[in-house]
Amino acid sequence: GLISRGESQGASLSPAAETAKKPLLIAFGSQSGNAESLAKRLAREAASRGFAARAAGLDSLQPADLVREQNVLLITSTWGEGDMPDNAISFWDSINQNGSSPKLDGVKYSVLALGDKNYGETFCLAGKKLDSRFAELGATRVIERVDCDVEFDEQAKTWSSSVFSALETGSAASVAVVAEVAPVVVVEETGYNKKNPFPAPLIGNVALNATGSSKDTRHIAFSLAGSGLDYEVGDALGVYVKNCPEVVDAILSAHSLDPQSEATLPDGGTASLREALISSYEVRHLHGVTPNHLSNTADFVTSLRKLQPRLYSIASSIKAHPEEVHLCVGAVRYDVHGVQHKGVASTFLADRLALGETTGVFFHVAKHFRLPTDLSKPVIMVGPGTGIAPFRAFLEEREATGASGKNWLFFGDQRRATDFLYHDQIIEWVQTGVLTRLDTAFSRDQEEKIYVQTRMLTAAAEMWQWLEEGAHFYVCGDAKRMAKDVDAALHEIIQTAGGRTAEEAIAYVADMKKYKRYQRDVY
Ligand code: 2AM
């Protein structure tokens, strides 16, 4: 009796020490995984500063949970036209209702909003909404919200250190936001990662368009042999690329710069100016800049943006191609006033990387773009042009796993004769029944434009039936026009074939997003 009492008293010391730590919840609304990885990283950092910190998705939180929190940091991206990311929608709905909303009087909070200034008025809108709603519900803002542009790393750092010290000292401070932001993208990492990429040999480069096409789309294959790397369909591949030497030489000569002068590299090392411009810096905007605008020392390079690896949606399943990863890449080449412009990454892969040569690659986990875990669920995929990439991967995966669910693919491009990407494999999937249904839209084979959404609308009744059977709906490709038009067509189908009002269709689509049945990979 005595001994056990003694033990229990001793044991109570350690929980007491625990309670001295300040609790900190870092809640994230994440679409592509950036907010999520950032939240997790900051939770680790906060823990090392002595907070009892945890990161949690907004989809795992109830408003009632918040009432019990003392310190809440919100990190959220913005999606589409100023919308909440899919995993934040139901949380937002539940704190945004009058009457049933929680009282957050005891909560200290701050918001970090991730966004893209190209979106103008809707820039960081999801973060702005959460920020003002938390204030309305009585929570105390300890640090002003920070709105980040695409390269958010520096601003996130400034925000988090200000928030951590404000919470540590209990004081409110203001954040001096860094205007010039270092180009760092946060990615979720596997063994090899963005900082330590795997040197993957190019093992395939096949033209997917026939002669006469106005496009040049390539099937690109890398070997992963010896890397131990693995990926899931839906993920993206980060690829390190180099600038075109001819473009760099043209810049050097237009500005009378000495190619051999010594230049500083982003990591602090040195190389010849020519080598530095080819391998380490973005130079596109220098192409066509007034001659002699740049000084004839190599110092100006340090003001250039560091050459960034590019992300491509993976076009293969590792189950169908062990130790390989495939991409579907549209080579970008166009003329402006007689000057040839080329996409840096796409022409690096199409033209400049030789077979057998290696380039650094890493995987970017995309949890927001996943096949249903229930293999019996139907899947609808809309992927015109290079938007086919993840759906070739999905179909290979569905075939390899023997998934029983139905598969429906919408593919489109300019002309059937020259632009039917992965034609043989797709036709074989129709014949073997992997593809339950295929609808193609070749926009330039007839007078009037026929697009993927034209085909969706024609098949409205069947589309509606699949949706009611619980189909997951995926869109990949052009964000500016295609994805918007497809979204409008989806709403129209729910109204016409489903007999819903416009508002009901919006709610139906919101519900699909909430249950991750509407996923997009658009660019
Ligand atoms: P177009 O170039 O003939 O207009 C892949 O690039 C395919 O997408 C092409 O057939 C292209 O047609 C088509 N496309 C262009 N704009 C589109 C849009 N708003 N919605 C859907 N497809 C579109």
XYZ file of C-alpha atoms and ligand atoms in Angstrom:
546
model
C 0.000 0.000 0.000
C 2.665 2.470 1.081
C 4.942 1.622 -1.793
C 2.297 2.065 -4.417
C 1.232 5.397 -2.919
C 4.829 6.541 -3.022
C 5.119 5.515 -6.644
C 2.014 7.306 -7.737
C 3.166 10.501 -6.059
C 6.500 10.253 -7.837
C 4.803 9.681 -11.152
C 2.658 12.789 -10.784
C 5.721 15.008 -11.052
C 6.163 14.440 -14.724
C 2.606 15.417 -15.830
C 3.024 18.525 -13.675
C 6.131 19.425 -15.670
C 4.131 18.837 -18.867
C 1.441 21.306 -17.876
C 4.070 24.057 -17.626
C 4.362 23.897 -21.417
C 2.104 26.232 -23.364
C -0.335 24.377 -25.591
C -0.288 25.361 -29.244
C -2.558 24.103 -32.013
C -1.426 24.743 -35.592
C -4.471 24.136 -37.778
C -4.131 23.932 -41.535
C -6.390 24.291 -44.545
C -4.441 22.706 -47.369
C -5.176 21.954 -51.010
C -1.841 20.962 -52.520
C -0.018 20.054 -49.299
C 1.991 23.260 -48.855
C 0.015 24.547 -45.861
C 0.064 21.059 -44.382
C 3.829 20.554 -44.598
C 4.408 24.073 -43.314
C 2.066 23.496 -40.344
C 3.826 20.246 -39.489
C 7.243 21.834 -39.759
C 6.232 24.756 -37.541
C 4.719 22.349 -34.998
C 8.103 20.613 -34.728
C 9.824 23.972 -34.389
C 7.341 25.122 -31.734
C 7.870 21.858 -29.840
C 11.615 22.482 -29.828
C 10.924 25.951 -28.385
C 9.053 24.349 -25.512
C 5.425 24.494 -26.671
C 3.151 21.476 -26.392
C 2.487 21.845 -30.117
C 0.471 19.828 -32.565
C -0.584 20.264 -36.198
C -4.077 19.254 -37.321
C -6.088 19.525 -40.525
C -9.177 21.748 -40.282
C -11.194 18.726 -41.415
C -10.297 16.974 -38.159
C -11.489 19.851 -35.939
C -14.921 20.687 -34.559
C -15.730 24.253 -33.438
C -16.288 22.828 -29.944
C -12.643 21.646 -29.876
C -11.471 25.221 -30.416
C -13.216 26.576 -27.358
C -10.860 24.480 -25.228
C -7.726 25.759 -26.997
C -5.589 28.622 -25.667
C -3.343 29.286 -28.658
C -4.383 28.597 -32.231
C -2.371 29.312 -35.368
C -4.216 29.022 -38.654
C -2.367 28.379 -41.892
C -4.514 28.199 -44.978
C -4.178 28.418 -48.708
C -6.895 29.779 -50.973
C -8.409 27.748 -53.751
C -10.181 28.583 -56.994
C -12.049 31.881 -56.812
C -11.162 32.770 -53.241
C -12.579 29.525 -51.855
C -11.583 27.547 -48.794
C -9.335 24.575 -49.554
C -11.359 21.355 -49.700
C -10.302 20.202 -46.216
C -11.449 23.519 -44.679
C -14.921 23.784 -46.203
C -16.949 22.040 -43.526
C -14.990 23.691 -40.688
C -15.629 27.084 -42.278
C -19.341 26.339 -42.687
C -19.618 25.310 -39.050
C -17.957 28.439 -37.603
C -19.654 30.756 -40.066
C -23.278 30.089 -39.060
C -25.073 32.627 -36.938
C -26.432 31.258 -33.708
C -24.556 27.983 -33.441
C -21.062 29.457 -33.656
C -18.568 28.912 -30.838
C -17.453 31.660 -28.450
C -13.682 31.954 -28.748
C -13.104 34.527 -25.993
C -10.286 32.554 -24.385
C -8.408 31.863 -27.635
C -5.315 33.675 -28.847
C -4.729 33.287 -32.566
C -2.947 34.447 -35.683
C -3.417 33.621 -39.378
C -0.859 32.911 -42.081
C -2.531 33.057 -45.500
C -0.899 31.385 -48.497
C -1.872 32.676 -51.920
C -0.930 33.877 -55.349
C -0.971 37.588 -56.223
C -1.933 36.734 -59.806
C -5.415 36.064 -58.462
C -5.911 39.784 -57.728
C -8.935 40.437 -55.540
C -9.250 36.889 -54.288
C -5.585 36.846 -53.162
C -5.407 35.024 -49.791
C -9.177 35.381 -49.389
C -9.623 32.143 -47.406
C -7.085 33.363 -44.819
C -8.714 36.790 -44.686
C -12.135 35.251 -44.036
C -10.861 32.997 -41.231
C -8.996 35.931 -39.684
C -12.007 38.221 -39.471
C -14.367 35.416 -38.385
C -12.091 34.438 -35.485
C -12.076 38.084 -34.374
C -15.893 38.224 -34.618
C -16.126 35.119 -32.442
C -14.146 36.857 -29.716
C -10.667 35.395 -30.218
C -7.661 37.671 -29.583
C -5.355 38.248 -32.522
C -1.787 38.166 -31.125
C -0.062 39.007 -34.414
C -1.512 40.601 -37.547
C -2.280 38.191 -40.382
C 0.459 37.798 -42.993
C -0.556 37.253 -46.630
C 2.094 35.376 -48.614
C 2.661 35.237 -52.340
C 3.688 31.914 -53.968
C 7.156 31.986 -52.482
C 6.110 32.019 -48.881
C 9.042 30.610 -46.984
C 10.621 33.856 -45.742
C 7.324 35.489 -44.804
C 6.263 32.308 -43.025
C 9.502 32.364 -41.039
C 9.021 36.004 -40.019
C 5.423 35.337 -39.028
C 6.190 32.194 -37.026
C 9.062 33.709 -35.055
C 6.934 36.757 -34.211
C 4.023 34.566 -33.158
C 6.178 32.227 -31.107
C 7.832 35.087 -29.198
C 4.500 36.879 -28.701
C 2.999 33.706 -27.228
C 6.115 33.032 -25.139
C 6.187 36.516 -23.647
C 2.450 37.012 -23.689
C 2.918 40.317 -25.519
C 1.512 41.485 -28.817
C 4.037 42.588 -31.415
C 3.806 43.600 -35.034
C 5.451 41.749 -37.862
C 7.845 43.455 -40.215
C 7.071 41.575 -43.381
C 10.015 40.953 -45.647
C 9.280 42.395 -49.064
C 11.971 40.544 -51.006
C 11.263 36.881 -50.660
C 13.718 34.052 -51.256
C 12.483 31.513 -53.810
C 11.962 28.477 -51.633
C 9.079 26.071 -52.118
C 8.143 23.762 -49.279
C 7.624 20.203 -50.420
C 6.904 17.003 -48.627
C 9.965 14.889 -48.778
C 10.960 11.264 -49.073
C 14.522 9.852 -48.656
C 15.860 11.767 -51.596
C 14.293 15.202 -51.576
C 14.340 18.654 -53.114
C 17.621 19.539 -51.411
C 19.126 16.134 -52.131
C 17.595 15.049 -55.455
C 18.145 11.614 -57.014
C 20.224 11.735 -60.232
C 17.822 9.851 -62.498
C 18.955 8.684 -65.941
C 16.656 9.556 -68.853
C 15.599 6.239 -70.379
C 12.837 7.343 -72.758
C 11.878 10.358 -74.877
C 9.124 9.529 -77.347
C 7.138 11.954 -79.520
C 3.419 11.459 -78.861
C 2.197 13.643 -81.760
C 2.311 12.517 -85.382
C 3.988 14.630 -88.078
C 1.806 17.532 -89.102
C 0.647 18.331 -85.566
C 1.086 21.879 -84.274
C 2.097 20.377 -80.933
C 5.131 18.505 -79.681
C 4.194 16.399 -76.675
C 6.768 13.961 -75.276
C 6.546 10.809 -73.251
C 9.534 11.130 -70.901
C 10.805 8.201 -68.802
C 13.356 8.185 -65.968
C 14.895 5.188 -64.228
C 14.653 5.087 -60.444
C 16.841 1.957 -60.215
C 18.967 1.950 -57.073
C 17.153 4.917 -55.522
C 14.710 2.987 -53.367
C 12.211 5.689 -54.337
C 8.504 5.041 -54.475
C 5.522 7.229 -55.349
C 1.764 7.077 -55.589
C -0.325 7.876 -58.628
C -1.474 11.488 -58.343
C 1.943 12.647 -57.086
C 4.189 15.037 -59.027
C 7.855 14.755 -59.944
C 10.202 17.664 -59.279
C 12.812 17.953 -62.014
C 15.998 20.019 -61.949
C 16.526 21.672 -65.334
C 19.040 23.882 -67.119
C 18.667 26.884 -69.378
C 19.354 26.628 -73.091
C 23.085 27.401 -73.746
C 22.171 29.239 -76.974
C 19.810 31.538 -75.118
C 22.497 32.217 -72.506
C 25.098 32.902 -75.209
C 22.692 35.337 -76.904
C 22.225 37.202 -73.607
C 25.987 37.294 -72.959
C 26.750 38.706 -76.388
C 23.825 41.180 -76.394
C 25.163 42.644 -73.153
C 28.851 42.282 -74.089
C 29.446 40.174 -71.012
C 32.520 37.986 -70.643
C 31.319 34.349 -70.449
C 34.429 33.389 -68.469
C 34.186 36.067 -65.769
C 33.694 34.690 -62.282
C 30.135 34.611 -60.970
C 28.704 33.847 -57.542
C 26.397 30.844 -57.289
C 23.259 30.849 -55.093
C 24.977 28.501 -52.603
C 27.921 30.904 -52.274
C 30.331 29.006 -54.552
C 31.652 30.353 -57.834
C 31.558 29.340 -61.499
C 32.058 30.976 -64.866
C 29.309 33.459 -65.695
C 28.152 31.276 -68.614
C 27.932 28.148 -66.453
C 26.173 30.067 -63.647
C 23.544 31.401 -66.074
C 22.973 27.980 -67.639
C 22.668 25.979 -64.425
C 21.706 28.231 -61.552
C 19.637 31.311 -62.427
C 16.393 32.227 -64.184
C 17.387 34.156 -67.307
C 14.211 34.295 -69.373
C 13.471 37.938 -68.521
C 16.996 38.939 -69.625
C 16.237 37.649 -73.104
C 15.396 40.800 -75.073
C 16.445 43.290 -72.308
C 18.094 46.422 -73.761
C 21.753 45.709 -74.536
C 24.355 47.114 -72.118
C 21.713 47.359 -69.436
C 23.683 44.873 -67.377
C 27.064 45.845 -65.949
C 30.101 44.062 -67.265
C 30.886 42.519 -63.927
C 29.252 39.252 -63.032
C 27.802 40.731 -59.811
C 24.346 41.182 -61.257
C 23.699 37.432 -61.088
C 23.111 37.615 -57.346
C 20.040 39.738 -58.038
C 18.606 37.040 -60.320
C 16.071 34.498 -59.194
C 17.526 31.066 -58.481
C 16.630 28.529 -61.185
C 13.829 26.447 -59.719
C 13.075 22.785 -60.310
C 9.750 22.243 -62.098
C 6.904 19.994 -61.004
C 5.213 17.629 -63.458
C 2.215 15.384 -62.777
C 3.393 11.782 -62.895
C 2.024 9.813 -65.867
C 2.827 6.253 -64.707
C 2.022 3.752 -61.978
C 5.105 2.174 -60.406
C 3.067 -1.056 -60.239
C 3.000 -1.141 -64.060
C 6.584 0.127 -64.471
C 8.783 -0.973 -61.540
C 11.677 1.422 -60.811
C 10.489 3.928 -63.425
C 8.655 7.220 -63.474
C 7.034 8.704 -66.598
C 5.932 12.221 -67.528
C 3.856 13.661 -70.364
C 5.476 16.958 -71.337
C 4.286 19.555 -73.837
C 7.346 21.237 -75.396
C 6.710 24.985 -75.298
C 8.167 26.867 -78.285
C 6.791 30.075 -79.760
C 7.862 33.186 -81.636
C 7.369 36.760 -80.451
C 8.320 39.362 -83.084
C 10.687 36.906 -84.719
C 12.398 35.983 -81.417
C 12.119 32.284 -80.557
C 11.018 31.585 -77.002
C 11.222 28.169 -75.398
C 9.896 26.778 -72.161
C 12.981 26.150 -70.018
C 11.932 22.866 -68.457
C 9.910 21.386 -71.313
C 12.631 21.953 -73.921
C 15.316 20.798 -71.476
C 13.483 17.463 -71.282
C 12.467 17.321 -74.951
C 15.689 18.587 -76.579
C 18.668 18.973 -74.283
C 18.800 16.037 -71.881
C 20.338 13.097 -73.785
C 19.263 9.494 -73.245
C 21.388 7.993 -70.469
C 22.210 11.418 -69.017
C 20.965 12.144 -65.497
C 19.176 15.051 -63.896
C 18.112 15.569 -60.290
C 14.559 14.489 -59.457
C 12.454 14.296 -56.292
C 8.873 13.408 -55.478
C 6.204 15.880 -54.476
C 3.434 14.159 -52.547
C -0.012 15.340 -53.687
C -2.491 13.986 -51.125
C -5.222 16.126 -52.678
C -5.142 14.073 -55.887
C -5.827 10.464 -55.026
C -7.833 7.576 -56.429
C -10.623 6.389 -54.109
C -9.287 3.897 -51.541
C -12.489 1.893 -52.116
C -11.602 0.139 -55.382
C -15.274 -0.392 -56.268
C -16.024 3.354 -56.573
C -16.545 4.689 -60.123
C -14.043 7.226 -61.421
C -14.597 10.023 -63.978
C -11.465 11.676 -65.396
C -11.323 14.820 -67.531
C -7.846 15.355 -68.971
C -7.411 17.130 -72.314
C -3.909 17.669 -73.747
C -1.114 16.956 -71.246
C -3.894 16.798 -68.637
C -3.981 13.109 -69.615
C -0.799 12.530 -67.555
C -2.198 11.572 -64.131
C -5.047 9.625 -65.750
C -2.675 7.357 -67.655
C -1.188 6.739 -64.187
C -4.645 6.229 -62.635
C -5.705 3.750 -65.319
C -2.441 1.793 -65.031
C -3.030 1.678 -61.275
C -6.687 0.622 -61.596
C -5.598 -2.138 -63.987
C -2.701 -3.281 -61.764
C -4.857 -3.384 -58.620
C -7.749 -5.100 -60.407
C -10.061 -2.329 -59.185
C -13.679 -3.307 -59.859
C -15.014 0.276 -60.106
C -16.020 1.719 -63.479
C -13.666 4.168 -65.243
C -14.702 6.975 -67.610
C -12.167 9.103 -69.459
C -12.726 12.387 -71.299
C -9.769 13.224 -73.516
C -9.418 16.063 -75.993
C -6.859 17.747 -78.179
C -6.653 19.469 -81.539
C -6.835 16.592 -84.071
C -7.500 12.877 -83.790
C -5.010 11.913 -86.505
C -2.014 13.656 -84.907
C -2.837 14.465 -81.266
C -4.462 11.384 -79.721
C -1.890 10.995 -76.923
C -1.353 7.405 -75.688
C -3.780 6.245 -78.400
C -2.816 2.553 -78.449
C -2.822 2.132 -74.675
C -6.163 3.924 -74.323
C -7.815 1.884 -77.072
C -6.506 -1.304 -75.477
C -8.068 -0.228 -72.171
C -11.398 0.200 -73.959
C -11.052 -3.291 -75.466
C -10.036 -4.977 -72.201
C -12.767 -3.176 -70.288
C -10.432 -1.218 -67.967
C -12.054 1.851 -69.520
C -15.805 1.510 -69.181
C -16.346 4.549 -71.340
C -14.178 6.876 -73.442
C -15.327 10.236 -74.818
C -12.958 12.182 -77.071
C -13.202 15.818 -78.158
C -10.980 16.818 -81.069
C -11.466 20.545 -81.304
C -10.111 21.172 -84.798
C -11.486 18.177 -86.697
C -14.660 20.109 -87.589
C -15.885 23.655 -88.069
C -17.275 24.214 -84.590
C -15.115 23.677 -81.471
C -15.846 20.487 -79.608
C -14.286 20.403 -76.142
C -14.317 17.864 -73.303
C -17.117 19.798 -71.592
C -19.178 19.597 -74.808
C -18.970 15.793 -74.482
C -19.814 15.925 -70.772
C -22.975 17.919 -71.487
C -24.039 15.498 -74.233
C -23.641 12.651 -71.743
C -25.366 14.558 -68.914
C -27.805 11.777 -67.982
C -25.077 9.139 -67.657
C -22.782 11.588 -65.861
C -25.516 12.256 -63.319
C -26.072 8.532 -62.850
C -22.361 7.954 -62.164
C -22.272 10.869 -59.723
C -25.261 9.442 -57.856
C -23.443 6.088 -57.716
C -20.693 7.898 -55.802
C -18.253 8.526 -58.656
C -15.076 10.490 -57.912
C -14.598 13.303 -60.426
C -11.094 14.395 -61.479
C -9.892 17.251 -63.702
C -6.345 17.850 -64.904
C -4.904 20.437 -67.290
C -5.367 24.108 -68.111
C -6.626 26.087 -65.102
C -7.511 29.364 -66.775
C -10.197 28.256 -69.185
C -10.668 24.492 -69.340
C -11.025 23.752 -65.614
C -13.485 26.653 -65.208
C -15.584 25.556 -68.180
C -15.589 21.947 -66.950
C -16.680 23.142 -63.507
C -19.528 25.109 -65.096
C -20.539 22.050 -67.142
C -20.588 19.923 -63.983
C -22.940 22.409 -62.288
C -25.123 22.475 -65.404
C -25.361 18.669 -65.496
C -26.434 18.554 -61.851
C -29.192 21.060 -62.674
C -30.465 19.637 -65.957
C -29.987 15.896 -65.446
C -30.282 15.971 -61.645
C -33.226 18.367 -61.573
C -31.554 20.659 -59.019
C -31.695 24.444 -58.715
C -28.552 26.514 -59.233
C -28.057 26.839 -55.452
C -28.620 23.126 -54.925
C -26.045 22.352 -57.614
C -23.513 24.563 -55.821
C -24.230 22.722 -52.580
C -23.984 19.347 -54.361
C -20.537 20.243 -55.738
C -19.423 21.612 -52.347
C -20.436 18.304 -50.841
C -18.457 16.394 -53.472
C -15.398 18.472 -52.543
C -15.999 17.915 -48.852
C -15.944 14.147 -49.366
C -12.931 14.448 -51.686
C -14.983 13.295 -54.662
C -14.020 16.336 -56.742
C -10.266 16.703 -57.120
C -8.288 18.906 -59.468
C -4.697 19.092 -60.656
C -4.714 22.238 -62.766
C -2.011 24.639 -63.840
P -8.247 24.474 -79.246
O -6.765 24.726 -79.067
O -8.560 23.928 -80.592
O -9.092 25.651 -78.894
C -5.903 20.550 -75.536
O -5.098 21.671 -75.659
C -7.290 20.823 -76.066
O -7.972 21.728 -75.182
C -7.323 21.435 -77.438
O -8.196 20.677 -78.207
C -7.870 22.832 -77.184
O -8.647 23.311 -78.241
C -8.760 22.533 -76.010
N -9.293 23.729 -75.333
C -9.020 25.043 -75.552
N -9.758 25.827 -74.754
C -10.540 25.010 -74.019
C -11.521 25.226 -73.021
N -11.878 26.447 -72.608
N -12.124 24.142 -72.485
C -11.791 22.903 -72.892
N -10.883 22.628 -73.833
C -10.242 23.667 -74.380
